[in-house]
mmCIF file of C-alpha atoms and ligand atoms in Angstrom:
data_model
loop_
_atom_site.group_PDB
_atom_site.id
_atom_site.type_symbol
_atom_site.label_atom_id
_atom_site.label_comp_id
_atom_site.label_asym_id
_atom_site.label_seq_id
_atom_site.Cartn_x
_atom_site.Cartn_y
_atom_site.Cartn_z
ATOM 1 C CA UNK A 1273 -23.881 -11.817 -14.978
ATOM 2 C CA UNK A 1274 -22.024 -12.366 -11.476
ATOM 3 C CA UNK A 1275 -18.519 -13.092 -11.508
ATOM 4 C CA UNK A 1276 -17.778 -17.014 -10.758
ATOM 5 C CA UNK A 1277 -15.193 -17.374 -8.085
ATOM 6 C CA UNK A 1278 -13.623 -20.379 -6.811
ATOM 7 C CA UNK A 1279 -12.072 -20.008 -2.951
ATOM 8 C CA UNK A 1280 -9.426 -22.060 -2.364
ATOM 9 C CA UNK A 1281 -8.492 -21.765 1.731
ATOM 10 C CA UNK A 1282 -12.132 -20.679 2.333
ATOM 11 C CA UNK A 1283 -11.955 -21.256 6.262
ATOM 12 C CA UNK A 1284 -8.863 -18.776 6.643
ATOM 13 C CA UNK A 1285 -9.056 -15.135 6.945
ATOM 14 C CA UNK A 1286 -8.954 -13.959 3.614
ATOM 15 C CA UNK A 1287 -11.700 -16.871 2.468
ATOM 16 C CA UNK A 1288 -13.630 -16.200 5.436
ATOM 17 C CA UNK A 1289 -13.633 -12.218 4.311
ATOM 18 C CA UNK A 1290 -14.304 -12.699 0.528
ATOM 19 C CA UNK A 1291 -16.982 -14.945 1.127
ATOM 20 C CA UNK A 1292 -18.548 -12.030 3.227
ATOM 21 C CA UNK A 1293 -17.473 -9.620 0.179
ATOM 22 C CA UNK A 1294 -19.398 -12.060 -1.954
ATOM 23 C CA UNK A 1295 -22.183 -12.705 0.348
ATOM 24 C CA UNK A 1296 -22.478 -9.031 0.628
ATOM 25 C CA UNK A 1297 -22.978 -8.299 -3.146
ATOM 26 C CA UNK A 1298 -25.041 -11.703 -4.596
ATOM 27 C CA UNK A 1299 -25.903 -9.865 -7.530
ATOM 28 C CA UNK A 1300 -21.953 -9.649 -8.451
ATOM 29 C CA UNK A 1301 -21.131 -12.173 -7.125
ATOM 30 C CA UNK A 1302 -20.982 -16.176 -7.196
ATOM 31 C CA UNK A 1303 -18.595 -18.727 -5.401
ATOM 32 C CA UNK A 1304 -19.089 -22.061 -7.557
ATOM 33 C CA UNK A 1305 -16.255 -24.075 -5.292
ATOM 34 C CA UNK A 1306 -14.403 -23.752 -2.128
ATOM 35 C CA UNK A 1307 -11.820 -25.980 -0.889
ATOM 36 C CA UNK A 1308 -10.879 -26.325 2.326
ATOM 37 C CA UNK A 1309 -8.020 -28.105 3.556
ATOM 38 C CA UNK A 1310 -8.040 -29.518 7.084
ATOM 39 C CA UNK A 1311 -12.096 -29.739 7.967
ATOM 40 C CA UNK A 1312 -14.891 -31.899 6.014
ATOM 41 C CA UNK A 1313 -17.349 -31.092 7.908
ATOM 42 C CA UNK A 1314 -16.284 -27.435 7.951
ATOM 43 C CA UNK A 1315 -15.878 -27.605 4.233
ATOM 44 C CA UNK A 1316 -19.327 -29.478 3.487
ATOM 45 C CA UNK A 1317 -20.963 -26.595 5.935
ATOM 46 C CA UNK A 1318 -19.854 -23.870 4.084
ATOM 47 C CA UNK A 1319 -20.871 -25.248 0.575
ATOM 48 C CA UNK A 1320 -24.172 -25.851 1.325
ATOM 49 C CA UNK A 1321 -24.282 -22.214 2.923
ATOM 50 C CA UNK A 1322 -23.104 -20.939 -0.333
ATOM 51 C CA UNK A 1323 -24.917 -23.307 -3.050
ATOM 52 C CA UNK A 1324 -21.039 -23.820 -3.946
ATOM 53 C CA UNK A 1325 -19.172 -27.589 -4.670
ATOM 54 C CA UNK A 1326 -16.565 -28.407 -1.414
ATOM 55 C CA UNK A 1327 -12.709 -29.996 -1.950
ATOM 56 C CA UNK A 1328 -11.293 -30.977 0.780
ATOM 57 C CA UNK A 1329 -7.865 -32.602 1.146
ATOM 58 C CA UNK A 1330 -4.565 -32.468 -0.061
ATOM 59 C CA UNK A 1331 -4.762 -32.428 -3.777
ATOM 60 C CA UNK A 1332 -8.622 -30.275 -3.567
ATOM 61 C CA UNK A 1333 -7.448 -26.952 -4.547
ATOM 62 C CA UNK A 1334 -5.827 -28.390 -8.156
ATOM 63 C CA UNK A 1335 -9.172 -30.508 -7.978
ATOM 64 C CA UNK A 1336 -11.434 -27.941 -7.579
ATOM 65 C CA UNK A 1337 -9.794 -25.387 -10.258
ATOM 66 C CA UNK A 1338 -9.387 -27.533 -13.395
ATOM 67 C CA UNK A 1339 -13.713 -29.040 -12.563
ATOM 68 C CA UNK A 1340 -14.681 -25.839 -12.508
ATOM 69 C CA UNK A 1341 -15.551 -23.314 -14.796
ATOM 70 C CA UNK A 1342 -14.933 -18.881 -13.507
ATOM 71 C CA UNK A 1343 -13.850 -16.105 -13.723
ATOM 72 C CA UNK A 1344 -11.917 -15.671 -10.781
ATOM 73 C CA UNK A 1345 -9.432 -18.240 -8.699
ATOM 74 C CA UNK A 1346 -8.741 -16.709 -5.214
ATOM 75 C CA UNK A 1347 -5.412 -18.483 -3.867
ATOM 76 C CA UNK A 1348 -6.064 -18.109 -0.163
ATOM 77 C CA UNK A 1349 -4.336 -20.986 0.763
ATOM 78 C CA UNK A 1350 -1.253 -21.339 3.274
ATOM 79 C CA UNK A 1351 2.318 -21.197 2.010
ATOM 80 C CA UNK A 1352 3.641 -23.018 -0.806
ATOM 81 C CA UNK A 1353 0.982 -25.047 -1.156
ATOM 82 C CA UNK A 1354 -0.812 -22.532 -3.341
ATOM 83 C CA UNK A 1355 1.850 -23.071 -6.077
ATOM 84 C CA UNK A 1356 0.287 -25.458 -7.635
ATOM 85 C CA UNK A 1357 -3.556 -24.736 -7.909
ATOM 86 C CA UNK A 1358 -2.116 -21.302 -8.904
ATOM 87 C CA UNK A 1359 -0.378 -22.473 -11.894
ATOM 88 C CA UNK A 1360 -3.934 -24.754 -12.729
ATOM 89 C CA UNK A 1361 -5.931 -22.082 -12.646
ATOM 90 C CA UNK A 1362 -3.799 -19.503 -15.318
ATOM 91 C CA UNK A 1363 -3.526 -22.844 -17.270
ATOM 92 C CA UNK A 1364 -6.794 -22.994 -17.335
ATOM 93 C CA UNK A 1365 -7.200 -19.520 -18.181
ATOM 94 C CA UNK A 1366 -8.788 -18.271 -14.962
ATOM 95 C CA UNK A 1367 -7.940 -14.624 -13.539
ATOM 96 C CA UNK A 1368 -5.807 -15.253 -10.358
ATOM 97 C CA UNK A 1369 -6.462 -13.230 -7.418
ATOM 98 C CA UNK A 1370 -3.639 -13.746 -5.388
ATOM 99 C CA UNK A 1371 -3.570 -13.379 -1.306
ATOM 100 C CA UNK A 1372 -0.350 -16.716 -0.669
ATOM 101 C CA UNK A 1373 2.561 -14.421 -1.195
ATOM 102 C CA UNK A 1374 4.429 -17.658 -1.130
ATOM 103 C CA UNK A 1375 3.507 -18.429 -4.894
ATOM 104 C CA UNK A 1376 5.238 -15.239 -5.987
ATOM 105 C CA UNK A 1377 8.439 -15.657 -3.262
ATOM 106 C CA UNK A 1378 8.939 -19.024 -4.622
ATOM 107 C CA UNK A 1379 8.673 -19.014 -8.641
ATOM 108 C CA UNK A 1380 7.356 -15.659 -9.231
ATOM 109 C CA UNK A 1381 8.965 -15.055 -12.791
ATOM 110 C CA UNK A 1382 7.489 -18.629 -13.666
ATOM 111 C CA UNK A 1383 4.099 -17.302 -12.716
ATOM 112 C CA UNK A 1384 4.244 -13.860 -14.190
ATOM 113 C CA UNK A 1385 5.580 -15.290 -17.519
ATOM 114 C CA UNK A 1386 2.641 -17.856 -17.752
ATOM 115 C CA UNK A 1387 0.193 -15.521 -16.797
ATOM 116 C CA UNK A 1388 1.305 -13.227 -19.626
ATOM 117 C CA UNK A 1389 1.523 -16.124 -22.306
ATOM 118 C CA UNK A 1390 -2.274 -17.322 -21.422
ATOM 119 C CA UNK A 1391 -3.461 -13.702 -20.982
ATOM 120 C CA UNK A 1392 -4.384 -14.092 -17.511
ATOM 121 C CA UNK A 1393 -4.481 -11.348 -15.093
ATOM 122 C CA UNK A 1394 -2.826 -11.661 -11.847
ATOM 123 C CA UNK A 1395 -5.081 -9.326 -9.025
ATOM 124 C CA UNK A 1396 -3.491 -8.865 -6.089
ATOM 125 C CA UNK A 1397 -5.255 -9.133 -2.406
ATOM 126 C CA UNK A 1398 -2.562 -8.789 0.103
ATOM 127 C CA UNK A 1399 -3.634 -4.666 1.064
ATOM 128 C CA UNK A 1400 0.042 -3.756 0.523
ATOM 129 C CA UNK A 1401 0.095 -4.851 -3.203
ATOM 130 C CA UNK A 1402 -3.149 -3.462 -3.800
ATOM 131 C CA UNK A 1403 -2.413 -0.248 -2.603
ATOM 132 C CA UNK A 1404 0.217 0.220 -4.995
ATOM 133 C CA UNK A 1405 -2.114 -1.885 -7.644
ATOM 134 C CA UNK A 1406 -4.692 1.128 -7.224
ATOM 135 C CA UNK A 1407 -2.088 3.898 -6.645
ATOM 136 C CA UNK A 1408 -1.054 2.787 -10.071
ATOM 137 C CA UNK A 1409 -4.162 2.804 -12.439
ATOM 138 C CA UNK A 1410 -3.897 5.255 -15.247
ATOM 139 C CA UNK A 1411 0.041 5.890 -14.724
ATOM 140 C CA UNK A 1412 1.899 4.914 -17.692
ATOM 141 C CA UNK A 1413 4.413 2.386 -16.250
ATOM 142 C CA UNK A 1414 7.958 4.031 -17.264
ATOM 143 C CA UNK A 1415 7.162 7.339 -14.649
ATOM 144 C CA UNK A 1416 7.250 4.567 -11.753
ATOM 145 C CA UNK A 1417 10.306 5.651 -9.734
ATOM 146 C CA UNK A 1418 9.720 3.343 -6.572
ATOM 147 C CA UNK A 1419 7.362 1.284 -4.502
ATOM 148 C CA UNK A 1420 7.107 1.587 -0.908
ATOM 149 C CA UNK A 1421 5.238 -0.806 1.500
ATOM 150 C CA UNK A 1422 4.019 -0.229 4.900
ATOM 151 C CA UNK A 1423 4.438 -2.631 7.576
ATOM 152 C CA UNK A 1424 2.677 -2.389 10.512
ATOM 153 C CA UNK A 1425 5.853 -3.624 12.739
ATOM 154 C CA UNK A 1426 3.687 -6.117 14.008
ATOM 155 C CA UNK A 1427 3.789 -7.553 18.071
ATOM 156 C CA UNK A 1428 7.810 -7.253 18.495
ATOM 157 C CA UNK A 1429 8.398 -3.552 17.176
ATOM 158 C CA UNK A 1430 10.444 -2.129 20.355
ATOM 159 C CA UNK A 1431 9.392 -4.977 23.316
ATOM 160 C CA UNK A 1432 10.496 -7.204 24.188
ATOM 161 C CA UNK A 1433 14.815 -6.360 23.945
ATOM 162 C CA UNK A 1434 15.927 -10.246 23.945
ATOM 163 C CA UNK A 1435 13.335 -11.585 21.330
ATOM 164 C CA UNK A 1436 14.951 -15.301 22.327
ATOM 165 C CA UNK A 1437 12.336 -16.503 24.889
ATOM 166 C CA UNK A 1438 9.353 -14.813 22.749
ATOM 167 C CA UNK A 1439 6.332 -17.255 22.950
ATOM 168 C CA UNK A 1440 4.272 -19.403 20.713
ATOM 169 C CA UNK A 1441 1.035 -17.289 22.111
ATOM 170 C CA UNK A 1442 2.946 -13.705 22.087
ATOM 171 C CA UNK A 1443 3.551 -13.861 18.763
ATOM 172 C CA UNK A 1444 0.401 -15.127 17.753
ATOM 173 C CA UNK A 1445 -0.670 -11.488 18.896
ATOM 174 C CA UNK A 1446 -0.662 -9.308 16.255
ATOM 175 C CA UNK A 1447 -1.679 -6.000 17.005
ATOM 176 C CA UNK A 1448 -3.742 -5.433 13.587
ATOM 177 C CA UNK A 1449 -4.957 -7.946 11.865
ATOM 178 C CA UNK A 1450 -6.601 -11.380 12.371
ATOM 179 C CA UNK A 1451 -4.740 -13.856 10.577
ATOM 180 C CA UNK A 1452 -4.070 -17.386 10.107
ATOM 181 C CA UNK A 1453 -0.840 -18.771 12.417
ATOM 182 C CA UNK A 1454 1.566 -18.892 9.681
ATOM 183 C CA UNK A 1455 1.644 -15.651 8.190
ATOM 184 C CA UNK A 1456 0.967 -14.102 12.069
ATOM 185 C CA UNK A 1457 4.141 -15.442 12.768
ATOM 186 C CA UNK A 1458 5.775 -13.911 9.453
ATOM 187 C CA UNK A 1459 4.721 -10.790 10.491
ATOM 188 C CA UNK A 1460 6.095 -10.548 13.573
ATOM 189 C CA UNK A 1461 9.088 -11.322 11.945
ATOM 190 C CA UNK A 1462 8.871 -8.958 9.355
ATOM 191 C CA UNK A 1463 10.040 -12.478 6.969
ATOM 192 C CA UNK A 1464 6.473 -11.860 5.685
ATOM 193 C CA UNK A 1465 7.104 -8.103 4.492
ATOM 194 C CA UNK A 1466 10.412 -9.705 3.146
ATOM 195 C CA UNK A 1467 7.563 -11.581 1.233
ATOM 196 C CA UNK A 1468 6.208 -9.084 -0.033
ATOM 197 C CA UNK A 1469 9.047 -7.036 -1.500
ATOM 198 C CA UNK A 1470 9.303 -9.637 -3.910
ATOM 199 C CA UNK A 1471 5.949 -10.499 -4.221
ATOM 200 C CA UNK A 1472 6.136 -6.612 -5.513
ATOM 201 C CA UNK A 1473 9.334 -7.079 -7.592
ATOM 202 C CA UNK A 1474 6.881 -9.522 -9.612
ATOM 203 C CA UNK A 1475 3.509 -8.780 -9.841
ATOM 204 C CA UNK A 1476 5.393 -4.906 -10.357
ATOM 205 C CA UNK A 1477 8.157 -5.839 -12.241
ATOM 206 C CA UNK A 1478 10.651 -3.449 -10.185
ATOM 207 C CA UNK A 1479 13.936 -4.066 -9.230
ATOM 208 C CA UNK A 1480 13.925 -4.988 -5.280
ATOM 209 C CA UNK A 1481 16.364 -2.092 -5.124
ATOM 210 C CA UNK A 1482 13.205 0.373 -6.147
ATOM 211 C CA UNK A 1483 11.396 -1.160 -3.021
ATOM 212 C CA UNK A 1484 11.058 0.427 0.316
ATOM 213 C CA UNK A 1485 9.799 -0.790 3.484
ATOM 214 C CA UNK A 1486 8.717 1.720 6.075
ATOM 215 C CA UNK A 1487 7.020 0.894 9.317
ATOM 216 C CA UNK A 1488 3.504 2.291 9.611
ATOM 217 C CA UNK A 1489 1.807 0.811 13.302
ATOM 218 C CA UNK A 1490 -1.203 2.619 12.970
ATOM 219 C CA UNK A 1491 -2.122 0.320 9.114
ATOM 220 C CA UNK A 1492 -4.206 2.775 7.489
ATOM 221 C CA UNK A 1493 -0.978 4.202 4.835
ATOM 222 C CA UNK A 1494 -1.194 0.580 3.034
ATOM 223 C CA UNK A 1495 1.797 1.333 0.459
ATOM 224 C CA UNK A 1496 2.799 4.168 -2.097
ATOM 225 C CA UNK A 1497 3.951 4.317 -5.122
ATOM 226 C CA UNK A 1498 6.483 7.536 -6.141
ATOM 227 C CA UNK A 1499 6.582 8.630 -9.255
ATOM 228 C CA UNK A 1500 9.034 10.585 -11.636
ATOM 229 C CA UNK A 1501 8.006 13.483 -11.800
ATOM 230 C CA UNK A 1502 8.082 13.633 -7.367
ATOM 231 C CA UNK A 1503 4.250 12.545 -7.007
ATOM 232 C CA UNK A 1504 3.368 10.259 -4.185
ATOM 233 C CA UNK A 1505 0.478 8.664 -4.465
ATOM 234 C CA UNK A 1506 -0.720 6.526 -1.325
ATOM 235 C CA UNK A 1507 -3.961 4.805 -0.396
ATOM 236 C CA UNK A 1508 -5.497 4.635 2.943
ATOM 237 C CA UNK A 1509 -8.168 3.009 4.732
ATOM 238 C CA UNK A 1510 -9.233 1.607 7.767
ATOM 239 C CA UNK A 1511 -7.634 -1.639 8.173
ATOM 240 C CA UNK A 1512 -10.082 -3.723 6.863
ATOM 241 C CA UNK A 1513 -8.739 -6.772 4.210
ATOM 242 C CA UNK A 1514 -12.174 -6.631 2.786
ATOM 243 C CA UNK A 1515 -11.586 -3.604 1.430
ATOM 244 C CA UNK A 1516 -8.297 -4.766 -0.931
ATOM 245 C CA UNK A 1517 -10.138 -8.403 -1.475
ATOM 246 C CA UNK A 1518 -13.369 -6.350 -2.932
ATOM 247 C CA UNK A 1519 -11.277 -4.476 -5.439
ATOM 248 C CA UNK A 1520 -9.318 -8.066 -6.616
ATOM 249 C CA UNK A 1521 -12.678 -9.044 -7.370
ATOM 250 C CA UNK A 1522 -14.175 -5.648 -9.074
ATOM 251 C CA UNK A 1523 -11.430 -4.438 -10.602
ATOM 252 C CA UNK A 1524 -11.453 -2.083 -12.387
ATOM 253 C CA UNK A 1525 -14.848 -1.002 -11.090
ATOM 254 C CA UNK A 1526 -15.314 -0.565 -7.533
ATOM 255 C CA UNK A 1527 -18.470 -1.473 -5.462
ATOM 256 C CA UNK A 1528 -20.455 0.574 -2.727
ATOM 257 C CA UNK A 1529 -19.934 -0.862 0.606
ATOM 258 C CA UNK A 1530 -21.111 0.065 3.908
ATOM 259 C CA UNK A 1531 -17.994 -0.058 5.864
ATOM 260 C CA UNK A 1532 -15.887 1.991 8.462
ATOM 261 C CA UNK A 1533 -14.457 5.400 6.507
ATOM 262 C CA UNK A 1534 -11.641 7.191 7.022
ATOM 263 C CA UNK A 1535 -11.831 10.226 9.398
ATOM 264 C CA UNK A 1536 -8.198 11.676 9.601
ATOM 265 C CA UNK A 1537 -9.079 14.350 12.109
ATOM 266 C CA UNK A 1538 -10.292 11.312 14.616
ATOM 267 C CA UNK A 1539 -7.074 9.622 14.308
ATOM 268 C CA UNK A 1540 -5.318 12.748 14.786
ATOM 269 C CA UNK A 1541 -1.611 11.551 13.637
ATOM 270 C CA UNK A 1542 -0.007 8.751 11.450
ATOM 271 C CA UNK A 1543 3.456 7.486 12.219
ATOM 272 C CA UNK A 1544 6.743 6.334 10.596
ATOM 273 C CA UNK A 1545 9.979 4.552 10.466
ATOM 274 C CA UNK A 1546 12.624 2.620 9.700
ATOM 275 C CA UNK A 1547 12.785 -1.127 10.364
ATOM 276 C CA UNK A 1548 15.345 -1.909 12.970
ATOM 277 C CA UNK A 1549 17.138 -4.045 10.538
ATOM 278 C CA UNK A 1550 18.804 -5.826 13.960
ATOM 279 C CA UNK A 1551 15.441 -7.097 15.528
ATOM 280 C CA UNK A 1552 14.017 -8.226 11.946
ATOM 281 C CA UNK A 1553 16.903 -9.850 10.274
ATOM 282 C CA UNK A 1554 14.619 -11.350 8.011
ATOM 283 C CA UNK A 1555 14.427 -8.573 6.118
ATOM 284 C CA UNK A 1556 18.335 -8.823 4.910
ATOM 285 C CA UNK A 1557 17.982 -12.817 4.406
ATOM 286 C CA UNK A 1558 15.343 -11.442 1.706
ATOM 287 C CA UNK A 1559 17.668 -9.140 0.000
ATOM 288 C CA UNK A 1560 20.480 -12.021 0.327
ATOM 289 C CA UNK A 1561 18.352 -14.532 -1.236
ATOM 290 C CA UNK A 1562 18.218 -11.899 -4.049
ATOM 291 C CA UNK A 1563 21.558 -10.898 -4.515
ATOM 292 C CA UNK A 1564 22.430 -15.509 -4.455
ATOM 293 C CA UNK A 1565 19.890 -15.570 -6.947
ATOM 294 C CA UNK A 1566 19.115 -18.970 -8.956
ATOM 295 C CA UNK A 1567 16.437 -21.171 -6.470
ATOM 296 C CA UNK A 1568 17.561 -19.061 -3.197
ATOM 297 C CA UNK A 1569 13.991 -17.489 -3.066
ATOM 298 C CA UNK A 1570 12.186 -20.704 -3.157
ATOM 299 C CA UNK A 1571 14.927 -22.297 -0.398
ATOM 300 C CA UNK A 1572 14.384 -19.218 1.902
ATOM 301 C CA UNK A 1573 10.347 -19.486 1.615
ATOM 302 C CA UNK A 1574 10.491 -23.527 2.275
ATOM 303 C CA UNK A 1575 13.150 -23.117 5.154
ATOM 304 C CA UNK A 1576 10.634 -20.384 6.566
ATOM 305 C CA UNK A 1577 7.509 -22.101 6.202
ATOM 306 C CA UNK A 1578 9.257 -25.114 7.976
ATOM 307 C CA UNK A 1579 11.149 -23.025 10.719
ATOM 308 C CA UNK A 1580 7.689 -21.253 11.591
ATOM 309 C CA UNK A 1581 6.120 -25.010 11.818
ATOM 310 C CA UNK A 1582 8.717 -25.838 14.581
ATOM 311 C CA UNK A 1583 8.823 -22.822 16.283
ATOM 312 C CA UNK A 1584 4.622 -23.303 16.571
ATOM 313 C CA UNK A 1585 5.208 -26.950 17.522
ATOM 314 C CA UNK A 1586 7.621 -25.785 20.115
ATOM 315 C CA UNK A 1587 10.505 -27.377 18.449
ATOM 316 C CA UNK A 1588 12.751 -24.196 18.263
ATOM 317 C CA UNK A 1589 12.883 -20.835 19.964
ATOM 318 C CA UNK A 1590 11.596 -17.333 18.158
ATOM 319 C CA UNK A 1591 14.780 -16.344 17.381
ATOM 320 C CA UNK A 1592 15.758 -19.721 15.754
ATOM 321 C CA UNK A 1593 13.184 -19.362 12.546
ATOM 322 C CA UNK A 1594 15.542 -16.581 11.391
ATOM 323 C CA UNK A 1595 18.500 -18.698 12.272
ATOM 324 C CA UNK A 1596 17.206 -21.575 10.382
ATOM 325 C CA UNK A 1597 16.645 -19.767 7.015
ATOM 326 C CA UNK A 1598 20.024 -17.880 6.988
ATOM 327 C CA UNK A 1599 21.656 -21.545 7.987
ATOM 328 C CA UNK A 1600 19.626 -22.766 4.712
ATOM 329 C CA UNK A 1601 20.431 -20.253 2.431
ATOM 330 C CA UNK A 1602 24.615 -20.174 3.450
ATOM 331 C CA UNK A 1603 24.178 -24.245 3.012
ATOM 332 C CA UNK A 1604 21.683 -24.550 -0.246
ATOM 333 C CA UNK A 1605 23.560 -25.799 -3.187
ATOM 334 C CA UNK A 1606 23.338 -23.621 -5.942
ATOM 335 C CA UNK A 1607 19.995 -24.363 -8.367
ATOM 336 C CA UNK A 1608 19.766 -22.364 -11.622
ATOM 337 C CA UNK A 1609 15.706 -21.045 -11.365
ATOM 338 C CA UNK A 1610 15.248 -22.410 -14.967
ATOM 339 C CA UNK A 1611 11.966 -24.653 -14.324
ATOM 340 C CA UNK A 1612 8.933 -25.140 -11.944
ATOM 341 C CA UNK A 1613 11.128 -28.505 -11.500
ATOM 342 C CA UNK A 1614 14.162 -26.476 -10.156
ATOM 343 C CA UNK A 1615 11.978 -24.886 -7.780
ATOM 344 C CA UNK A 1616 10.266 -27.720 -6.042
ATOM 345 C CA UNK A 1617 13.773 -29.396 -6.075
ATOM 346 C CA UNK A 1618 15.251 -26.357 -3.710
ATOM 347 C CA UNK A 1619 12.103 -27.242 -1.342
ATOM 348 C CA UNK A 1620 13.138 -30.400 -1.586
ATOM 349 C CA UNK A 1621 16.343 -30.127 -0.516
ATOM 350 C CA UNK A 1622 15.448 -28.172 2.453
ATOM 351 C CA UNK A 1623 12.765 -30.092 3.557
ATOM 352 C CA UNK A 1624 15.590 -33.135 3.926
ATOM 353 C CA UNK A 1625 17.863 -30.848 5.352
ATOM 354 C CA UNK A 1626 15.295 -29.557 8.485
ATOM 355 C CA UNK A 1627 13.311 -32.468 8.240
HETATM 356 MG MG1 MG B 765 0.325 -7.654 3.698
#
């Protein structure tokens, strides 16, 4: 029987790639809905394509999770907005594989927990997360000493030196990967690998103090896990997110593929290094929303996702989106993270402040 999936954010670059993974392997395979968010037409075009049911619109993605029946809900939408479908789906007792890192940034221990309670199994899809998701099959979880991710550095890793007059198109440039504007401009930031250390301290359960970051331009080291007894264990590949989407959805099998392989002695030499923790301040407004606790996370992911909106409308300069979260998170009154409520109220409260 193939695996029913439901897409929602089919049109971006993960949806776009998993609906080639699925296309790929029709016998394993079968989208029953996308949703799409901007396009109809788009949408409409890419159902009929795929014998799937479109959603389009702003409340599609919940839509399109509780009418359908599968195995699999891939969150591939932008931002926060994947929240909610996200919760839907483990309500409705659908596996979750998760690519919007947001969900986890914002009310991670809300989604864990849930997922737990119905039984649900949360697959990540963002490479990083599912490098250490593969590194760790068949280790028993008390020998995992720490987690380290691997960030490419993206556009602004040593050029330019004043990062102020950085442009809308120069940091749409990433070196590596083709993404979607939003999390392009994260990762030139590094706030997106901020992301994902607590994405990690979730779907991982570790402390954020047992996660590394080390910058890795070349993308084929996608994380590593060290254990206790002074194993490593690291997993490479071409960069290629069809390769981490693919396992999400065969887990714990695998599937043949004909893709790009490895060949070490043609790339001659990988590189690494610290983040310059002066050029990507994000990364400390990540461990500082940690250490205020309470709704912090959520405020810094909504005063991110709004910052990045200006700075693409031409609103504020590059170096104002880090600005603009720190000023939020100093300001935020302090929210106790006891409810999904709590956590749309911190959004809230940024969205008046920036809006
Ligand atoms: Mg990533």
């Amino acid at each position: 029987m193939a695996k029913k999936i439901v897409i929602l954010g089919a049109t971006g670059s993960i949806g776009r790639n998993a609906i080639d993974v699925a296309l790929s392997h029709p016998d394993e395979f079968k989208v029953v809905a996308l949703v799409v968010r901007s396009s109809r037409d788009q949408c409409e075009a890419l159902a009929r394509e795929l014998g799937a049911k479109a959603y389009c619109g702003e409340d599609a993605a919940v839509r399109a999770v509780e009418e359908n029946d599968a195995d699999i809900c891939l969150v591939a939408t932008v931002g926060m907005s994947g929240l909610k479908p996200t919760m839907a789906a483990i309500e409705k007792g659908m596996d979750v594989a998760l690519a919007t890192k947001e969900v986890m940034v914002m009310a991670g221990e809300f989604v864990t927990r849930r997922a737990r309670e119905k039984g649900v199994r949360l697959l990540p899809v963002d490479s990083e997360h599912s490098a250490i998701f593969q590194c760790l099959q068949g280790s028993p979880r008390e020998s995992v000493e720490r987690l380290v991710l691997t960030a490419s550095g993206g556009p602004f890793l040593d050029e330019p030196a004043d990062l102020s007059s950085v442009t809308v198109e120069q940091a749409l440039n990433h070196p590596r990967w083709k993404m979607g504007p939003k999390v392009t401009i994260d990762s030139s930031t590094m706030m997106n690998k901020g992301f994902e250390i607590l994405e990690a301290r979730w779907l991982f359960d570790m402390p954020v103090e047992k996660i590394d970051v080390v910058v890795h331009p070349e993308s084929i080291v996608h994380s590593l896990v060290t254990f206790s007894d002074g194993a490593t264990l690291a997993q490479l590949s071409p960069p290629d997110m069809r390769v981490a989407i693919q396992y999400a959805l065969t887990w714990p099998g695998r599937l043949a593929s004909k893709r790009e392989q490895l060949d070490l002695a043609a790339l001659g030499s990988l590189t690494f290094r610290t983040p310059d923790p002066v050029r990507f301040p994000c990364l400390r407004l990540v461990k500082e929303a940690c250490a205020r606790g309470g709704c912090a996370a959520a405020v810094l992911a909504a005063a991110d996702e709004l910052a990045v909106q200006a700075f693409l409308d031409g609103k504020i300069k590059y170096t104002d989106i880090a600005a603009t979260v720190a000023d939020c998170l100093d300001l935020a009154p302090e929210i106790p993270c006891d409810s999904l409520d709590a956590v749309w109220a911190a959004t809230e409260w940024v969205s008046k402040r920036l809006g």
